[in-house]
């Protein structure tokens, strides 16, 4: 199984809602990532978990809250978002831990988020 | 922060032609990677070239790396309609973060 699975594929939420994005991989990868991508822009790193511990937080606003319940799962909890947070949220994983290597990232198909 | 800059921003070619895109970066790297993204989809890893390598091939893809010029190129030979996508270079900064370039949008006309 060489897939990273993200749910939901599409999410529409109001600014007062609380929702979560989910990501799952069963490749035994030890690092998992959240990226944010706006239209016609490159992905921007948000968070990195390595060996289930938060290793990198790229100064992301606290209305985004990551969680790594176990080595296969990564969540992104969303609360009180702004319309400018509308974007494609991509989850990725890599084989080694954060500083073990900078090898290939395996990406999910993304969750398209619209904040009204 | 975005380290890689890609050129051109957009490329339109006829099926069967070759497509070449370039990536320049600013600081020293351990490796450079190329990814493809079909519209609205996730990124797919294409090829990784290490800083001590100069050229690498994978199927119809050829990647070169010139560390003295801090640049890389991706060549897609005999393009197909399915190659229509955005292509991103990604470099690992010395703190192990992968930074993606702005991307090149390739359209292959049938």
Tab-separated table of C-alpha atoms in Angstrom:
chain	number	residue	atom	x	y	z
A	1	UNK	CA	0.000	0.000	0.000
A	2	UNK	CA	1.745	3.165	-1.208
A	3	UNK	CA	-1.089	5.578	-0.591
A	4	UNK	CA	-1.699	8.560	1.588
A	5	UNK	CA	-5.439	8.914	2.086
A	6	UNK	CA	-7.048	12.231	2.968
A	7	UNK	CA	-10.633	12.860	4.027
A	8	UNK	CA	-12.786	14.678	3.285
A	9	UNK	CA	-11.960	15.604	-0.314
A	10	UNK	CA	-14.051	18.759	-0.050
A	11	UNK	CA	-15.123	20.743	3.009
A	12	UNK	CA	-17.184	23.890	3.277
A	13	UNK	CA	-17.352	25.515	6.688
A	14	UNK	CA	-18.446	28.726	8.294
A	15	UNK	CA	-16.104	30.888	10.318
A	16	UNK	CA	-17.596	29.668	13.603
A	17	UNK	CA	-17.478	25.968	12.765
A	18	UNK	CA	-15.100	23.348	14.117
A	19	UNK	CA	-14.032	20.675	11.672
A	20	UNK	CA	-11.140	18.279	11.145
A	21	UNK	CA	-9.114	17.035	8.209
A	22	UNK	CA	-7.792	13.494	8.401
A	23	UNK	CA	-4.795	11.803	6.827
A	24	UNK	CA	-3.767	8.155	6.947
A	25	UNK	CA	-0.801	6.171	5.650
A	26	UNK	CA	0.119	2.525	6.103
A	27	UNK	CA	3.604	2.578	4.622
A	28	UNK	CA	5.336	2.653	7.992
A	29	UNK	CA	6.580	6.159	7.303
A	30	UNK	CA	7.897	7.997	10.353
A	31	UNK	CA	7.377	11.612	9.280
A	32	UNK	CA	4.058	13.211	8.308
A	33	UNK	CA	3.426	16.696	6.999
A	34	UNK	CA	0.668	19.242	6.452
A	35	UNK	CA	1.027	21.635	3.540
A	36	UNK	CA	-1.267	24.465	2.461
A	37	UNK	CA	-1.577	25.344	-1.208
A	38	UNK	CA	-3.360	28.353	-2.640
A	39	UNK	CA	-4.400	28.439	-6.292
A	40	UNK	CA	-1.478	28.668	-8.737
A	41	UNK	CA	1.043	28.727	-5.867
A	42	UNK	CA	3.479	26.122	-4.558
A	43	UNK	CA	2.702	24.122	-1.409
A	44	UNK	CA	3.720	25.821	1.826
A	45	UNK	CA	4.817	23.776	4.806
A	46	UNK	CA	2.649	24.094	7.917
A	47	UNK	CA	3.566	21.285	10.310
A	48	UNK	CA	5.857	18.274	10.502
A	49	UNK	CA	5.482	15.310	12.831
A	50	UNK	CA	8.455	13.030	13.205
A	51	UNK	CA	8.103	9.814	15.196
A	52	UNK	CA	4.685	11.107	16.322
A	53	UNK	CA	6.153	14.267	17.847
A	54	UNK	CA	5.608	17.757	16.485
A	55	UNK	CA	8.969	18.776	15.029
A	56	UNK	CA	8.109	21.816	12.951
A	57	UNK	CA	5.410	24.469	13.269
A	58	UNK	CA	5.905	27.113	10.612
A	59	UNK	CA	4.349	29.866	12.718
A	60	UNK	CA	0.881	28.674	11.801
A	61	UNK	CA	-2.034	30.508	13.500
A	62	UNK	CA	-3.523	28.661	16.457
A	63	UNK	CA	-6.838	28.267	14.661
A	64	UNK	CA	-5.062	25.331	12.980
A	65	UNK	CA	-4.283	22.561	15.472
A	66	UNK	CA	-2.444	19.422	14.352
A	67	UNK	CA	-2.662	16.075	16.072
A	68	UNK	CA	-0.858	12.787	15.499
A	69	UNK	CA	-2.760	10.055	17.386
A	70	UNK	CA	-0.408	7.329	16.136
A	71	UNK	CA	2.232	6.701	13.498
A	72	UNK	CA	-0.345	6.149	10.755
A	73	UNK	CA	-2.729	9.020	11.416
A	74	UNK	CA	-2.492	12.779	11.191
A	75	UNK	CA	-5.318	15.199	11.869
A	76	UNK	CA	-5.680	18.913	11.353
A	77	UNK	CA	-8.306	20.485	13.584
A	78	UNK	CA	-9.865	23.688	12.275
A	79	UNK	CA	-11.618	26.312	14.366
A	80	UNK	CA	-12.649	29.913	13.746
A	81	UNK	CA	-11.089	30.010	10.318
A	82	UNK	CA	-11.065	33.010	8.022
A	83	UNK	CA	-12.094	33.116	4.343
A	84	UNK	CA	-8.426	33.568	3.415
A	85	UNK	CA	-7.753	30.109	4.865
A	86	UNK	CA	-9.605	28.623	1.906
A	87	UNK	CA	-7.058	26.440	0.113
A	88	UNK	CA	-6.037	22.900	-0.766
A	89	UNK	CA	-4.600	21.190	2.299
A	90	UNK	CA	-2.141	18.469	1.451
A	91	UNK	CA	-0.882	15.723	3.713
A	92	UNK	CA	2.397	13.976	2.958
A	93	UNK	CA	4.602	11.346	4.516
A	94	UNK	CA	8.225	10.301	4.197
A	95	UNK	CA	10.046	7.145	5.121
A	96	UNK	CA	12.555	8.456	7.588
A	97	UNK	CA	12.109	10.763	10.510
A	98	UNK	CA	12.406	14.487	10.088
A	99	UNK	CA	16.157	14.797	10.087
A	100	UNK	CA	16.950	11.266	8.927
A	101	UNK	CA	16.758	12.214	5.305
A	102	UNK	CA	15.058	14.584	2.924
A	103	UNK	CA	13.911	11.942	0.537
A	104	UNK	CA	10.751	11.494	-1.399
A	105	UNK	CA	7.469	12.811	-0.057
A	106	UNK	CA	4.303	10.834	-0.725
A	107	UNK	CA	1.324	13.155	-1.015
A	108	UNK	CA	-2.374	12.574	-0.573
A	109	UNK	CA	-4.899	14.014	-3.023
A	110	UNK	CA	-5.679	16.874	-0.700
A	111	UNK	CA	-8.702	18.321	1.053
A	112	UNK	CA	-10.232	21.338	-0.692
A	113	UNK	CA	-11.370	23.707	2.065
A	114	UNK	CA	-13.736	26.612	1.529
A	115	UNK	CA	-14.398	28.983	4.425
A	116	UNK	CA	-17.519	31.106	4.069
B	1	UNK	CA	10.172	30.387	2.409
B	2	UNK	CA	10.451	29.698	-1.297
B	3	UNK	CA	13.980	28.962	-2.440
B	4	UNK	CA	13.488	27.675	-5.987
B	5	UNK	CA	12.501	29.799	-8.931
B	6	UNK	CA	11.261	28.098	-12.051
B	7	UNK	CA	11.414	29.134	-15.628
B	8	UNK	CA	9.299	29.363	-17.683
B	9	UNK	CA	6.122	29.931	-15.682
B	10	UNK	CA	4.099	28.295	-18.447
B	11	UNK	CA	4.896	26.142	-21.453
B	12	UNK	CA	2.649	24.980	-24.290
B	13	UNK	CA	3.899	22.283	-26.647
B	14	UNK	CA	2.608	19.862	-29.240
B	15	UNK	CA	2.301	16.184	-28.418
B	16	UNK	CA	5.539	14.423	-29.265
B	17	UNK	CA	7.714	17.472	-28.647
B	18	UNK	CA	10.162	17.807	-25.777
B	19	UNK	CA	9.522	20.060	-22.797
B	20	UNK	CA	12.319	21.667	-20.808
B	21	UNK	CA	11.950	23.624	-17.601
B	22	UNK	CA	14.558	25.100	-15.313
B	23	UNK	CA	14.899	25.638	-11.600
B	24	UNK	CA	17.315	27.973	-9.867
B	25	UNK	CA	17.961	28.066	-6.167
B	26	UNK	CA	19.866	30.266	-3.754
B	27	UNK	CA	21.633	28.236	-1.077
B	28	UNK	CA	23.563	24.968	-0.981
B	29	UNK	CA	21.454	21.829	-1.002
B	30	UNK	CA	21.679	18.130	-0.174
B	31	UNK	CA	19.359	17.126	-2.984
B	32	UNK	CA	16.847	18.495	-5.444
B	33	UNK	CA	13.559	16.860	-6.315
B	34	UNK	CA	10.974	17.288	-9.038
B	35	UNK	CA	7.245	16.766	-8.506
B	36	UNK	CA	4.248	16.773	-10.833
B	37	UNK	CA	0.780	18.003	-9.901
B	38	UNK	CA	-2.274	17.457	-12.037
B	39	UNK	CA	-4.902	20.152	-11.654
B	40	UNK	CA	-6.353	20.167	-8.138
B	41	UNK	CA	-4.671	16.890	-7.197
B	42	UNK	CA	-1.820	15.878	-4.928
B	43	UNK	CA	1.830	16.043	-5.899
B	44	UNK	CA	3.605	13.028	-7.334
B	45	UNK	CA	7.327	12.565	-6.874
B	46	UNK	CA	9.189	12.240	-10.180
B	47	UNK	CA	12.888	12.154	-9.470
B	48	UNK	CA	15.499	13.023	-6.834
B	49	UNK	CA	19.027	14.085	-7.710
B	50	UNK	CA	21.685	14.391	-5.048
B	51	UNK	CA	24.158	17.254	-4.863
B	52	UNK	CA	27.021	14.989	-5.990
B	53	UNK	CA	25.132	13.838	-9.092
B	54	UNK	CA	25.060	15.721	-12.372
B	55	UNK	CA	22.415	13.875	-14.381
B	56	UNK	CA	19.677	11.357	-13.756
B	57	UNK	CA	17.172	9.578	-15.968
B	58	UNK	CA	13.815	8.006	-15.281
B	59	UNK	CA	11.836	6.807	-18.285
B	60	UNK	CA	11.158	9.879	-20.465
B	61	UNK	CA	12.522	12.219	-17.790
B	62	UNK	CA	16.029	13.610	-17.679
B	63	UNK	CA	17.191	15.827	-14.841
B	64	UNK	CA	20.456	17.716	-14.675
B	65	UNK	CA	21.983	19.521	-11.736
B	66	UNK	CA	24.676	22.184	-11.861
B	67	UNK	CA	25.622	23.068	-8.302
B	68	UNK	CA	28.098	25.724	-9.452
B	69	UNK	CA	25.241	27.610	-11.110
B	70	UNK	CA	22.701	26.529	-8.501
B	71	UNK	CA	20.361	25.327	-11.196
B	72	UNK	CA	18.578	22.221	-12.410
B	73	UNK	CA	16.626	21.331	-15.497
B	74	UNK	CA	13.884	18.808	-16.170
B	75	UNK	CA	13.462	17.484	-19.695
B	76	UNK	CA	10.387	15.508	-20.689
B	77	UNK	CA	10.912	13.781	-24.017
B	78	UNK	CA	8.206	12.767	-26.494
B	79	UNK	CA	5.491	14.516	-24.486
B	80	UNK	CA	1.981	13.130	-24.200
B	81	UNK	CA	-1.341	14.728	-23.323
B	82	UNK	CA	-1.089	13.029	-19.918
B	83	UNK	CA	2.031	15.114	-19.183
B	84	UNK	CA	-0.175	18.211	-18.914
B	85	UNK	CA	0.400	19.319	-15.319
B	86	UNK	CA	2.311	21.701	-13.092
B	87	UNK	CA	5.895	20.743	-12.330
B	88	UNK	CA	7.648	21.857	-9.160
B	89	UNK	CA	11.256	21.635	-8.132
B	90	UNK	CA	11.900	21.223	-4.439
B	91	UNK	CA	15.137	21.775	-2.606
B	92	UNK	CA	16.066	20.831	0.909
B	93	UNK	CA	17.446	23.749	2.780
B	94	UNK	CA	20.171	22.967	5.276
B	95	UNK	CA	17.579	22.674	8.018
B	96	UNK	CA	16.015	19.718	6.171
B	97	UNK	CA	12.909	21.584	5.081
B	98	UNK	CA	11.722	20.985	1.548
B	99	UNK	CA	11.042	24.266	-0.223
B	100	UNK	CA	9.027	24.212	-3.437
B	101	UNK	CA	9.598	26.482	-6.392
B	102	UNK	CA	6.812	28.481	-7.997
B	103	UNK	CA	6.217	25.786	-10.611
B	104	UNK	CA	5.970	25.513	-14.379
B	105	UNK	CA	2.575	24.808	-15.940
B	106	UNK	CA	2.940	22.542	-18.967
B	107	UNK	CA	0.151	22.126	-21.516
B	108	UNK	CA	0.562	19.403	-24.132
B	109	UNK	CA	-1.681	19.952	-27.167
B	110	UNK	CA	-2.961	16.940	-29.043
